[in-house]
Amino acid sequence: ERTALVDPRNKEALLGVAPERVTYADLARAVDGTASALAASGIGKDDIVIVQLPNCWELAMLYLAIARTGATISPIPLQWRSKELAYVAELTEAKAFITVQAFHGFEHVAMGREVQAKVPSLSRIFSYEDLRGMIREPTDTPRLDAVPIDANDIFTICWTSGTEAQPKGCPLSHNNWRCQSDMAAAAGMEPDDILLTAGPLVNMGAVGTVLVPWFLLGGTIVLHHPFEP
C-alpha cells in the first residue's frame, strides 16, 4: 500500500484529469489490466508500441504493461510531429501508437491517424482516454503469464534527438538497463528514496536515472512536467 507514483501537480492542465497518488497495489492492477487490454487488441511478442505522453503515472505504468505483453515500448517526445512519427513507425514497423487526444492545441490522435494511413503496420491508435479505460479492464493473468520474456529481450527503443540527421533508435534489453542501473548505487540511492523526475520520462536520461532504479529499489517517483524551477 505504499505510494509508488505521484502525478505532476498540474496534471489537470496537462491532461484534464486531477493528479493522483498511486499505490503499488493499484499500479499492479493497472499494469495487468492494461496489458490484458493490449493483448486482446492484438499486441503481442516483439511488437513495437510507440508512446507519446507527458509525464504522468500512466506513462511510467506503460513501460511495465507493454513489457508484460512481450511487446517493446518506443517512447517519443511530445514535440515530435508527423514527420518524426512516420519515420519511427516505418523504421520499426510499429503496430500501435498511444498518445494524447490533444496537447497545447495540437491534435496528436489526428496526427496518428494521418500517419496510420501511410504506414501499413500501424494498425492501432489509442488515445489517453482509451488508456484510462484499459487500466480498469479485467486481467487475463493466465494469458500474460504464458508470454515468454527473456532478460535479453528488447525492453525499450528510445531515440536520439536527431539534431544533425534523423533520430536514431537505441534498442536496449532488460539486461542492458539492469547493468546501467549500477549508477543507483554510485549515487547512494536507497530503497525508501523519493525520486523526482523533471526530465521527460520518454528520454533515456530519465529512464536510466529514475525509472530503472525505481524498478529495482522501490520507493516513490514524483513526476513533474514541464521543467519549471
mmCIF file of N, CA and C in Angstrom, residues 50 52 76 80-94 97 111-112 114-122 159 166-167:
data_model
loop_
_atom_site.group_PDB
_atom_site.id
_atom_site.type_symbol
_atom_site.label_atom_id
_atom_site.label_comp_id
_atom_site.label_asym_id
_atom_site.label_seq_id
_atom_site.Cartn_x
_atom_site.Cartn_y
_atom_site.Cartn_z
ATOM 1 N N ILE A 50 4.560 2.580 -29.994
ATOM 2 C CA ILE A 50 5.055 3.947 -29.831
ATOM 3 C C ILE A 50 4.181 4.662 -28.806
ATOM 4 N N GLN A 52 3.544 8.441 -26.843
ATOM 5 C CA GLN A 52 3.813 9.884 -26.822
ATOM 6 C C GLN A 52 2.885 10.525 -25.787
ATOM 7 N N ILE A 76 8.405 8.515 -27.499
ATOM 8 C CA ILE A 76 8.885 9.655 -28.283
ATOM 9 C C ILE A 76 8.438 10.961 -27.624
ATOM 10 N N TRP A 80 7.460 16.032 -31.107
ATOM 11 C CA TRP A 80 7.585 15.438 -32.434
ATOM 12 C C TRP A 80 6.251 15.469 -33.160
ATOM 13 N N ARG A 81 6.333 15.646 -34.473
ATOM 14 C CA ARG A 81 5.146 15.740 -35.304
ATOM 15 C C ARG A 81 5.134 14.602 -36.328
ATOM 16 N N SER A 82 4.322 14.742 -37.368
ATOM 17 C CA SER A 82 4.082 13.613 -38.275
ATOM 18 C C SER A 82 5.344 13.142 -38.984
ATOM 19 N N LYS A 83 6.271 14.061 -39.284
ATOM 20 C CA LYS A 83 7.497 13.645 -39.962
ATOM 21 C C LYS A 83 8.270 12.643 -39.115
ATOM 22 N N GLU A 84 8.484 12.975 -37.833
ATOM 23 C CA GLU A 84 9.238 12.074 -36.948
ATOM 24 C C GLU A 84 8.448 10.815 -36.635
ATOM 25 N N LEU A 85 7.139 10.968 -36.381
ATOM 26 C CA LEU A 85 6.314 9.805 -36.065
ATOM 27 C C LEU A 85 6.290 8.823 -37.224
ATOM 28 N N ALA A 86 6.114 9.332 -38.451
ATOM 29 C CA ALA A 86 6.090 8.454 -39.622
ATOM 30 C C ALA A 86 7.431 7.748 -39.797
ATOM 31 N N TYR A 87 8.514 8.483 -39.569
ATOM 32 C CA TYR A 87 9.847 7.882 -39.690
ATOM 33 C C TYR A 87 10.021 6.733 -38.700
ATOM 34 N N VAL A 88 9.657 6.974 -37.444
ATOM 35 C CA VAL A 88 9.804 5.947 -36.408
ATOM 36 C C VAL A 88 8.884 4.757 -36.697
ATOM 37 N N ALA A 89 7.642 5.043 -37.058
ATOM 38 C CA ALA A 89 6.679 3.965 -37.315
ATOM 39 C C ALA A 89 7.117 3.091 -38.488
ATOM 40 N N GLU A 90 7.615 3.712 -39.552
ATOM 41 C CA GLU A 90 8.078 2.946 -40.709
ATOM 42 C C GLU A 90 9.317 2.124 -40.376
ATOM 43 N N LEU A 91 10.265 2.748 -39.693
ATOM 44 C CA LEU A 91 11.529 2.076 -39.402
ATOM 45 C C LEU A 91 11.335 0.876 -38.482
ATOM 46 N N THR A 92 10.470 1.022 -37.482
ATOM 47 C CA THR A 92 10.267 -0.050 -36.502
ATOM 48 C C THR A 92 9.141 -1.003 -36.902
ATOM 49 N N GLU A 93 8.358 -0.615 -37.932
ATOM 50 C CA GLU A 93 7.136 -1.349 -38.290
ATOM 51 C C GLU A 93 6.227 -1.457 -37.058
ATOM 52 N N ALA A 94 6.055 -0.324 -36.390
ATOM 53 C CA ALA A 94 5.264 -0.278 -35.158
ATOM 54 C C ALA A 94 3.832 -0.723 -35.417
ATOM 55 N N PHE A 97 0.103 2.961 -31.525
ATOM 56 C CA PHE A 97 0.514 4.299 -31.104
ATOM 57 C C PHE A 97 -0.417 4.745 -29.988
ATOM 58 N N MET A 111 -2.951 13.377 -35.793
ATOM 59 C CA MET A 111 -1.651 13.138 -36.419
ATOM 60 C C MET A 111 -1.412 11.636 -36.573
ATOM 61 N N GLY A 112 -1.749 10.871 -35.529
ATOM 62 C CA GLY A 112 -1.585 9.419 -35.600
ATOM 63 C C GLY A 112 -2.404 8.808 -36.725
ATOM 64 N N GLU A 114 -3.311 10.292 -39.463
ATOM 65 C CA GLU A 114 -2.664 10.701 -40.715
ATOM 66 C C GLU A 114 -1.496 9.772 -41.043
ATOM 67 N N VAL A 115 -0.683 9.472 -40.029
ATOM 68 C CA VAL A 115 0.467 8.583 -40.237
ATOM 69 C C VAL A 115 -0.002 7.154 -40.490
ATOM 70 N N GLN A 116 -1.055 6.744 -39.805
ATOM 71 C CA GLN A 116 -1.589 5.388 -39.974
ATOM 72 C C GLN A 116 -1.969 5.115 -41.421
ATOM 73 N N ALA A 117 -2.461 6.147 -42.091
ATOM 74 C CA ALA A 117 -2.852 5.984 -43.492
ATOM 75 C C ALA A 117 -1.660 5.723 -44.401
ATOM 76 N N LYS A 118 -0.458 6.055 -43.928
ATOM 77 C CA LYS A 118 0.746 5.897 -44.745
ATOM 78 C C LYS A 118 1.585 4.686 -44.335
ATOM 79 N N VAL A 119 1.388 4.190 -43.117
ATOM 80 C CA VAL A 119 2.231 3.107 -42.573
ATOM 81 C C VAL A 119 1.352 1.875 -42.325
ATOM 82 N N PRO A 120 1.419 0.861 -43.188
ATOM 83 C CA PRO A 120 0.511 -0.286 -43.096
ATOM 84 C C PRO A 120 0.576 -1.035 -41.769
ATOM 85 N N SER A 121 1.743 -1.085 -41.148
ATOM 86 C CA SER A 121 1.883 -1.859 -39.914
ATOM 87 C C SER A 121 1.134 -1.233 -38.740
ATOM 88 N N LEU A 122 0.889 0.086 -38.791
ATOM 89 C CA LEU A 122 0.329 0.815 -37.647
ATOM 90 C C LEU A 122 -1.186 0.599 -37.591
ATOM 91 N N TRP A 159 15.049 7.134 -28.515
ATOM 92 C CA TRP A 159 15.534 7.816 -29.718
ATOM 93 C C TRP A 159 16.465 8.958 -29.375
ATOM 94 N N GLN A 166 18.343 12.259 -39.030
ATOM 95 C CA GLN A 166 17.155 11.627 -38.460
ATOM 96 C C GLN A 166 17.488 11.050 -37.078
ATOM 97 N N PRO A 167 16.516 11.014 -36.154
ATOM 98 C CA PRO A 167 16.746 10.369 -34.857
ATOM 99 C C PRO A 167 17.178 8.915 -35.048
#
